[in-house]
Amino acid sequence: MAPSKSRDADCCSVNFLKYVLQIFNVVFLMAGGAVLGVGVWTLATRHWQLALLSTASYAVAAGALVAAGALALLGAPLGCVGVWREHRCLLLLFTFVLLLIFLLEAMAGVLSYVYQEQVYRELETSLNSTFLGAYRADPRRSAAIDLVQHQFRCCGAMRFEDWQYSEWRRSEAAGLNLVPDSCCKTVSQGCGRSSHPSNIHYSGCIYRLSEEIEGQLIVLGAVGLGICVLQVFGMVFSCCLYIKLKDVVDW
């Protein structure tokens, strides 16, 4: 039978590991709050962009960060209790929580960077059909289109002339308008009746929209991949304390 070891045996004592893990838990809690905040902020303020995308990769990446942040806020107290009470089962559970958070953040980071390279091609394929077919037919997408055109000072997916081929333009809802009122430089009721460059924006929305989404994906990727490294240190120290407590006795 192997002899029991003291708390200060070997290179890392139990007290040292407990001290390091408690510091880690404080940093872990703050990082979890930051990850949760970035994910919630993205979903709350960029929901209109999600309505114009044909795939869910953007939403999945943001949702993974929300899940990781929520788990971190729950896992940090669990880790504190496990360390404080030197409870090996709680430490093991804490390690698995860290592993799950690591996987979620890594997934969000990798997905963000991979999707960033595909955003423009996706919009190039689907955005024009969304503009032409969904405007005024789909309230959620219609609101998103109006917001995009007004906020980015653009008109149409690729160019303002696209609107003449839209379902909306052929319907009675268009009235005398050549383009939606949200294309106008100064938005007012019926201002879309004139397509003169002094009245409406001529550039298509795909360019600014893709730049905006790509920029946000860089943020999601940096947060996901940057903070997931933190979980690796937590797992290492937690496993070390778990193993150390197996053979340690108080003297």
Short mmCIF file of C-alpha atoms in Angstrom, two decimals:
data_model
loop_
_atom_site.label_atom_id
_atom_site.label_comp_id
_atom_site.label_asym_id
_atom_site.label_seq_id
_atom_site.Cartn_x
_atom_site.Cartn_y
_atom_site.Cartn_z
CA MET A 1 0.00 0.00 0.00
CA ALA A 2 1.44 3.39 -1.03
CA PRO A 3 2.25 5.69 1.89
CA SER A 4 0.12 8.77 2.35
CA LYS A 5 1.65 12.08 1.39
CA SER A 6 1.58 15.36 3.22
CA ARG A 7 -0.26 18.39 1.86
CA ASP A 8 3.03 20.06 0.97
CA ALA A 9 4.69 17.09 -0.71
CA ASP A 10 5.88 17.24 -4.34
CA CYS A 11 6.26 20.40 -6.40
CA CYS A 12 2.68 21.69 -5.98
CA SER A 13 1.13 21.57 -2.54
CA VAL A 14 -2.60 21.23 -1.94
CA ASN A 15 -2.71 24.71 -0.47
CA PHE A 16 -0.92 26.16 -3.50
CA LEU A 17 -3.32 24.45 -5.92
CA LYS A 18 -6.32 25.64 -3.89
CA TYR A 19 -4.98 29.20 -3.95
CA VAL A 20 -4.40 29.09 -7.71
CA LEU A 21 -7.81 27.56 -8.41
CA GLN A 22 -9.62 30.17 -6.31
CA ILE A 23 -7.88 32.92 -8.29
CA PHE A 24 -8.78 31.06 -11.48
CA ASN A 25 -12.43 30.89 -10.43
CA VAL A 26 -12.59 34.67 -9.99
CA VAL A 27 -11.10 35.21 -13.46
CA PHE A 28 -13.29 32.41 -14.82
CA LEU A 29 -16.42 34.07 -13.45
CA MET A 30 -15.55 37.43 -15.02
CA ALA A 31 -14.65 35.79 -18.33
CA GLY A 32 -17.93 33.86 -18.30
CA GLY A 33 -19.84 37.09 -17.79
CA ALA A 34 -17.96 38.67 -20.70
CA VAL A 35 -18.66 35.69 -22.99
CA LEU A 36 -22.33 35.69 -22.04
CA GLY A 37 -22.53 39.44 -22.60
CA VAL A 38 -20.98 39.25 -26.07
CA GLY A 39 -23.31 36.42 -27.10
CA VAL A 40 -26.47 38.07 -25.78
CA TRP A 41 -25.46 41.45 -27.24
CA THR A 42 -24.92 39.86 -30.65
CA LEU A 43 -28.28 38.10 -30.68
CA ALA A 44 -30.11 41.14 -29.29
CA THR A 45 -28.62 43.80 -31.56
CA ARG A 46 -27.94 41.78 -34.72
CA HIS A 47 -31.20 39.80 -34.94
CA TRP A 48 -32.22 41.76 -38.04
CA GLN A 49 -29.05 40.58 -39.80
CA LEU A 50 -29.87 36.97 -38.93
CA ALA A 51 -33.22 37.36 -40.72
CA LEU A 52 -31.41 38.02 -44.01
CA LEU A 53 -29.07 35.03 -43.87
CA SER A 54 -29.89 31.66 -45.43
CA THR A 55 -27.87 29.62 -42.91
CA ALA A 56 -27.82 29.57 -39.11
CA SER A 57 -24.02 29.56 -38.62
CA TYR A 58 -23.97 33.15 -37.31
CA ALA A 59 -26.76 32.46 -34.81
CA VAL A 60 -25.22 29.13 -33.74
CA ALA A 61 -21.85 30.77 -33.01
CA ALA A 62 -23.49 33.47 -30.89
CA GLY A 63 -25.75 30.92 -29.19
CA ALA A 64 -22.75 28.74 -28.31
CA LEU A 65 -21.15 31.71 -26.55
CA VAL A 66 -24.37 32.36 -24.63
CA ALA A 67 -24.47 28.72 -23.50
CA ALA A 68 -20.76 28.78 -22.57
CA GLY A 69 -21.17 32.00 -20.59
CA ALA A 70 -24.21 30.70 -18.73
CA LEU A 71 -22.37 27.47 -17.85
CA ALA A 72 -19.40 29.50 -16.64
CA LEU A 73 -21.59 31.51 -14.26
CA LEU A 74 -22.95 28.24 -12.86
CA GLY A 75 -19.62 26.40 -12.89
CA ALA A 76 -17.53 29.01 -11.05
CA PRO A 77 -19.44 28.65 -7.73
CA LEU A 78 -19.28 24.87 -8.14
CA GLY A 79 -15.50 25.09 -8.48
CA CYS A 80 -15.19 27.38 -5.47
CA VAL A 81 -17.14 24.99 -3.25
CA GLY A 82 -15.21 21.97 -4.53
CA VAL A 83 -11.86 23.65 -3.87
CA TRP A 84 -12.84 25.08 -0.49
CA ARG A 85 -14.22 21.77 0.81
CA GLU A 86 -11.62 19.68 -1.03
CA HIS A 87 -14.46 17.61 -2.45
CA ARG A 88 -13.06 15.36 -5.17
CA CYS A 89 -16.44 14.59 -6.79
CA LEU A 90 -17.21 18.30 -7.15
CA LEU A 91 -13.75 18.88 -8.56
CA LEU A 92 -14.31 16.13 -11.12
CA LEU A 93 -17.69 17.61 -12.05
CA PHE A 94 -16.08 21.06 -12.28
CA THR A 95 -13.47 19.67 -14.68
CA PHE A 96 -16.18 18.26 -16.95
CA VAL A 97 -17.99 21.62 -16.91
CA LEU A 98 -14.73 23.31 -17.94
CA LEU A 99 -14.31 20.79 -20.74
CA LEU A 100 -17.86 21.44 -22.01
CA ILE A 101 -17.31 25.21 -21.90
CA PHE A 102 -14.00 24.78 -23.72
CA LEU A 103 -15.73 22.80 -26.49
CA LEU A 104 -18.55 25.36 -26.83
CA GLU A 105 -16.16 28.31 -27.01
CA ALA A 106 -13.83 26.53 -29.41
CA MET A 107 -16.80 25.62 -31.62
CA ALA A 108 -18.02 29.23 -31.60
CA GLY A 109 -14.54 30.51 -32.45
CA VAL A 110 -13.84 28.07 -35.27
CA LEU A 111 -17.34 28.41 -36.71
CA SER A 112 -17.06 32.21 -36.69
CA TYR A 113 -13.74 32.25 -38.53
CA VAL A 114 -14.84 29.63 -41.06
CA TYR A 115 -18.17 31.33 -41.71
CA GLN A 116 -16.47 34.71 -42.03
CA GLU A 117 -14.90 33.49 -45.29
CA GLN A 118 -18.29 32.38 -46.63
CA VAL A 119 -20.54 35.31 -45.72
CA TYR A 120 -20.11 37.30 -48.93
CA ARG A 121 -20.63 34.24 -51.15
CA GLU A 122 -23.76 33.31 -49.23
CA LEU A 123 -25.18 36.83 -49.50
CA GLU A 124 -24.25 36.97 -53.17
CA THR A 125 -26.30 33.82 -53.73
CA SER A 126 -29.34 34.48 -51.57
CA LEU A 127 -29.66 38.14 -50.59
CA ASN A 128 -31.14 39.38 -53.87
CA SER A 129 -33.85 36.70 -53.88
CA THR A 130 -34.62 37.56 -50.24
CA PHE A 131 -35.02 41.24 -51.08
CA LEU A 132 -37.12 40.61 -54.19
CA GLY A 133 -39.34 37.88 -52.79
CA ALA A 134 -39.73 38.64 -49.09
CA TYR A 135 -40.28 42.41 -49.04
CA ARG A 136 -43.77 43.13 -47.75
CA ALA A 137 -44.55 39.38 -47.91
CA ASP A 138 -42.56 38.53 -44.78
CA PRO A 139 -42.95 41.15 -42.00
CA ARG A 140 -39.77 40.11 -40.15
CA ARG A 141 -37.58 40.22 -43.24
CA SER A 142 -39.29 43.36 -44.52
CA ALA A 143 -38.40 45.18 -41.31
CA ALA A 144 -34.81 43.90 -41.62
CA ILE A 145 -34.56 45.07 -45.23
CA ASP A 146 -35.85 48.54 -44.38
CA LEU A 147 -33.41 48.77 -41.47
CA VAL A 148 -30.47 47.64 -43.62
CA GLN A 149 -31.27 50.13 -46.39
CA HIS A 150 -31.77 53.01 -43.97
CA GLN A 151 -28.84 52.27 -41.64
CA PHE A 152 -26.30 51.39 -44.34
CA ARG A 153 -27.53 54.03 -46.79
CA CYS A 154 -28.02 51.54 -49.60
CA CYS A 155 -30.78 50.40 -51.92
CA GLY A 156 -31.43 46.87 -53.16
CA ALA A 157 -29.25 43.84 -52.62
CA MET A 158 -26.80 44.45 -55.48
CA ARG A 159 -28.11 47.73 -56.96
CA PHE A 160 -31.18 49.93 -56.73
CA GLU A 161 -32.48 48.75 -60.16
CA ASP A 162 -33.13 45.30 -58.66
CA TRP A 163 -36.36 46.57 -57.14
CA GLN A 164 -38.11 46.77 -60.51
CA TYR A 165 -38.02 42.95 -60.65
CA SER A 166 -39.40 42.42 -57.15
CA GLU A 167 -42.74 40.92 -56.19
CA TRP A 168 -43.40 44.06 -54.18
CA ARG A 169 -42.95 46.32 -57.25
CA ARG A 170 -45.52 44.28 -59.19
CA SER A 171 -48.04 44.42 -56.35
CA GLU A 172 -50.49 47.16 -55.47
CA ALA A 173 -48.59 47.79 -52.23
CA ALA A 174 -45.85 49.58 -54.16
CA GLY A 175 -48.22 52.17 -55.54
CA LEU A 176 -46.22 54.76 -57.48
CA ASN A 177 -42.99 53.93 -55.69
CA LEU A 178 -40.04 52.78 -57.78
CA VAL A 179 -38.08 51.76 -54.67
CA PRO A 180 -39.03 51.41 -50.99
CA ASP A 181 -39.03 54.61 -48.99
CA SER A 182 -36.14 53.26 -46.89
CA CYS A 183 -33.87 53.78 -49.93
CA CYS A 184 -34.30 57.54 -49.69
CA LYS A 185 -31.59 59.81 -48.36
CA THR A 186 -34.29 61.62 -46.42
CA VAL A 187 -37.01 59.08 -45.60
CA SER A 188 -40.60 60.26 -45.91
CA GLN A 189 -43.88 58.78 -47.04
CA GLY A 190 -43.81 58.19 -50.81
CA CYS A 191 -40.25 59.46 -51.26
CA GLY A 192 -39.39 56.29 -53.21
CA ARG A 193 -41.33 57.53 -56.27
CA SER A 194 -38.18 59.16 -57.60
CA SER A 195 -35.02 57.18 -58.37
CA HIS A 196 -32.88 60.27 -58.97
CA PRO A 197 -29.41 60.06 -57.34
CA SER A 198 -30.19 63.19 -55.35
CA ASN A 199 -33.12 61.34 -53.74
CA ILE A 200 -32.02 57.72 -53.16
CA HIS A 201 -28.86 55.77 -52.42
CA TYR A 202 -27.50 53.91 -55.43
CA SER A 203 -25.11 51.41 -53.85
CA GLY A 204 -26.29 47.87 -53.06
CA CYS A 205 -26.58 46.64 -49.48
CA ILE A 206 -24.54 43.47 -49.89
CA TYR A 207 -21.21 45.24 -49.48
CA ARG A 208 -21.89 47.02 -46.20
CA LEU A 209 -23.93 44.13 -44.80
CA SER A 210 -21.19 41.59 -45.47
CA GLU A 211 -18.57 43.89 -43.91
CA GLU A 212 -20.74 44.35 -40.82
CA ILE A 213 -21.34 40.62 -40.35
CA GLU A 214 -17.70 39.74 -41.00
CA GLY A 215 -16.60 42.29 -38.40
CA GLN A 216 -18.94 40.85 -35.78
CA LEU A 217 -17.80 37.30 -36.60
CA ILE A 218 -14.20 38.38 -35.94
CA VAL A 219 -15.31 39.53 -32.48
CA LEU A 220 -17.13 36.25 -31.80
CA GLY A 221 -14.16 34.23 -33.02
CA ALA A 222 -11.66 36.19 -30.94
CA VAL A 223 -13.77 35.87 -27.79
CA GLY A 224 -14.46 32.16 -28.33
CA LEU A 225 -10.91 31.07 -29.16
CA GLY A 226 -9.23 33.56 -26.83
CA ILE A 227 -11.13 32.68 -23.68
CA CYS A 228 -11.30 28.92 -24.32
CA VAL A 229 -7.55 28.83 -23.59
CA LEU A 230 -8.41 29.85 -20.03
CA GLN A 231 -10.39 26.64 -19.53
CA VAL A 232 -7.30 24.55 -20.34
CA PHE A 233 -5.44 25.98 -17.35
CA GLY A 234 -8.48 25.43 -15.15
CA MET A 235 -8.76 21.78 -16.21
CA VAL A 236 -5.04 21.17 -15.58
CA PHE A 237 -5.07 22.67 -12.07
CA SER A 238 -8.38 21.01 -11.19
CA CYS A 239 -7.07 17.58 -12.27
CA CYS A 240 -3.84 18.14 -10.33
CA LEU A 241 -5.77 18.95 -7.15
CA TYR A 242 -8.10 15.99 -7.72
CA ILE A 243 -5.13 13.61 -7.98
CA LYS A 244 -3.27 15.29 -5.12
CA LEU A 245 -6.19 14.90 -2.72
CA LYS A 246 -6.35 11.17 -3.43
CA ASP A 247 -3.21 10.39 -1.46
CA VAL A 248 -2.97 13.37 0.87
CA VAL A 249 -3.55 13.24 4.61
CA ASP A 250 -3.34 16.04 7.17
CA TRP A 251 -0.45 15.98 9.55
#
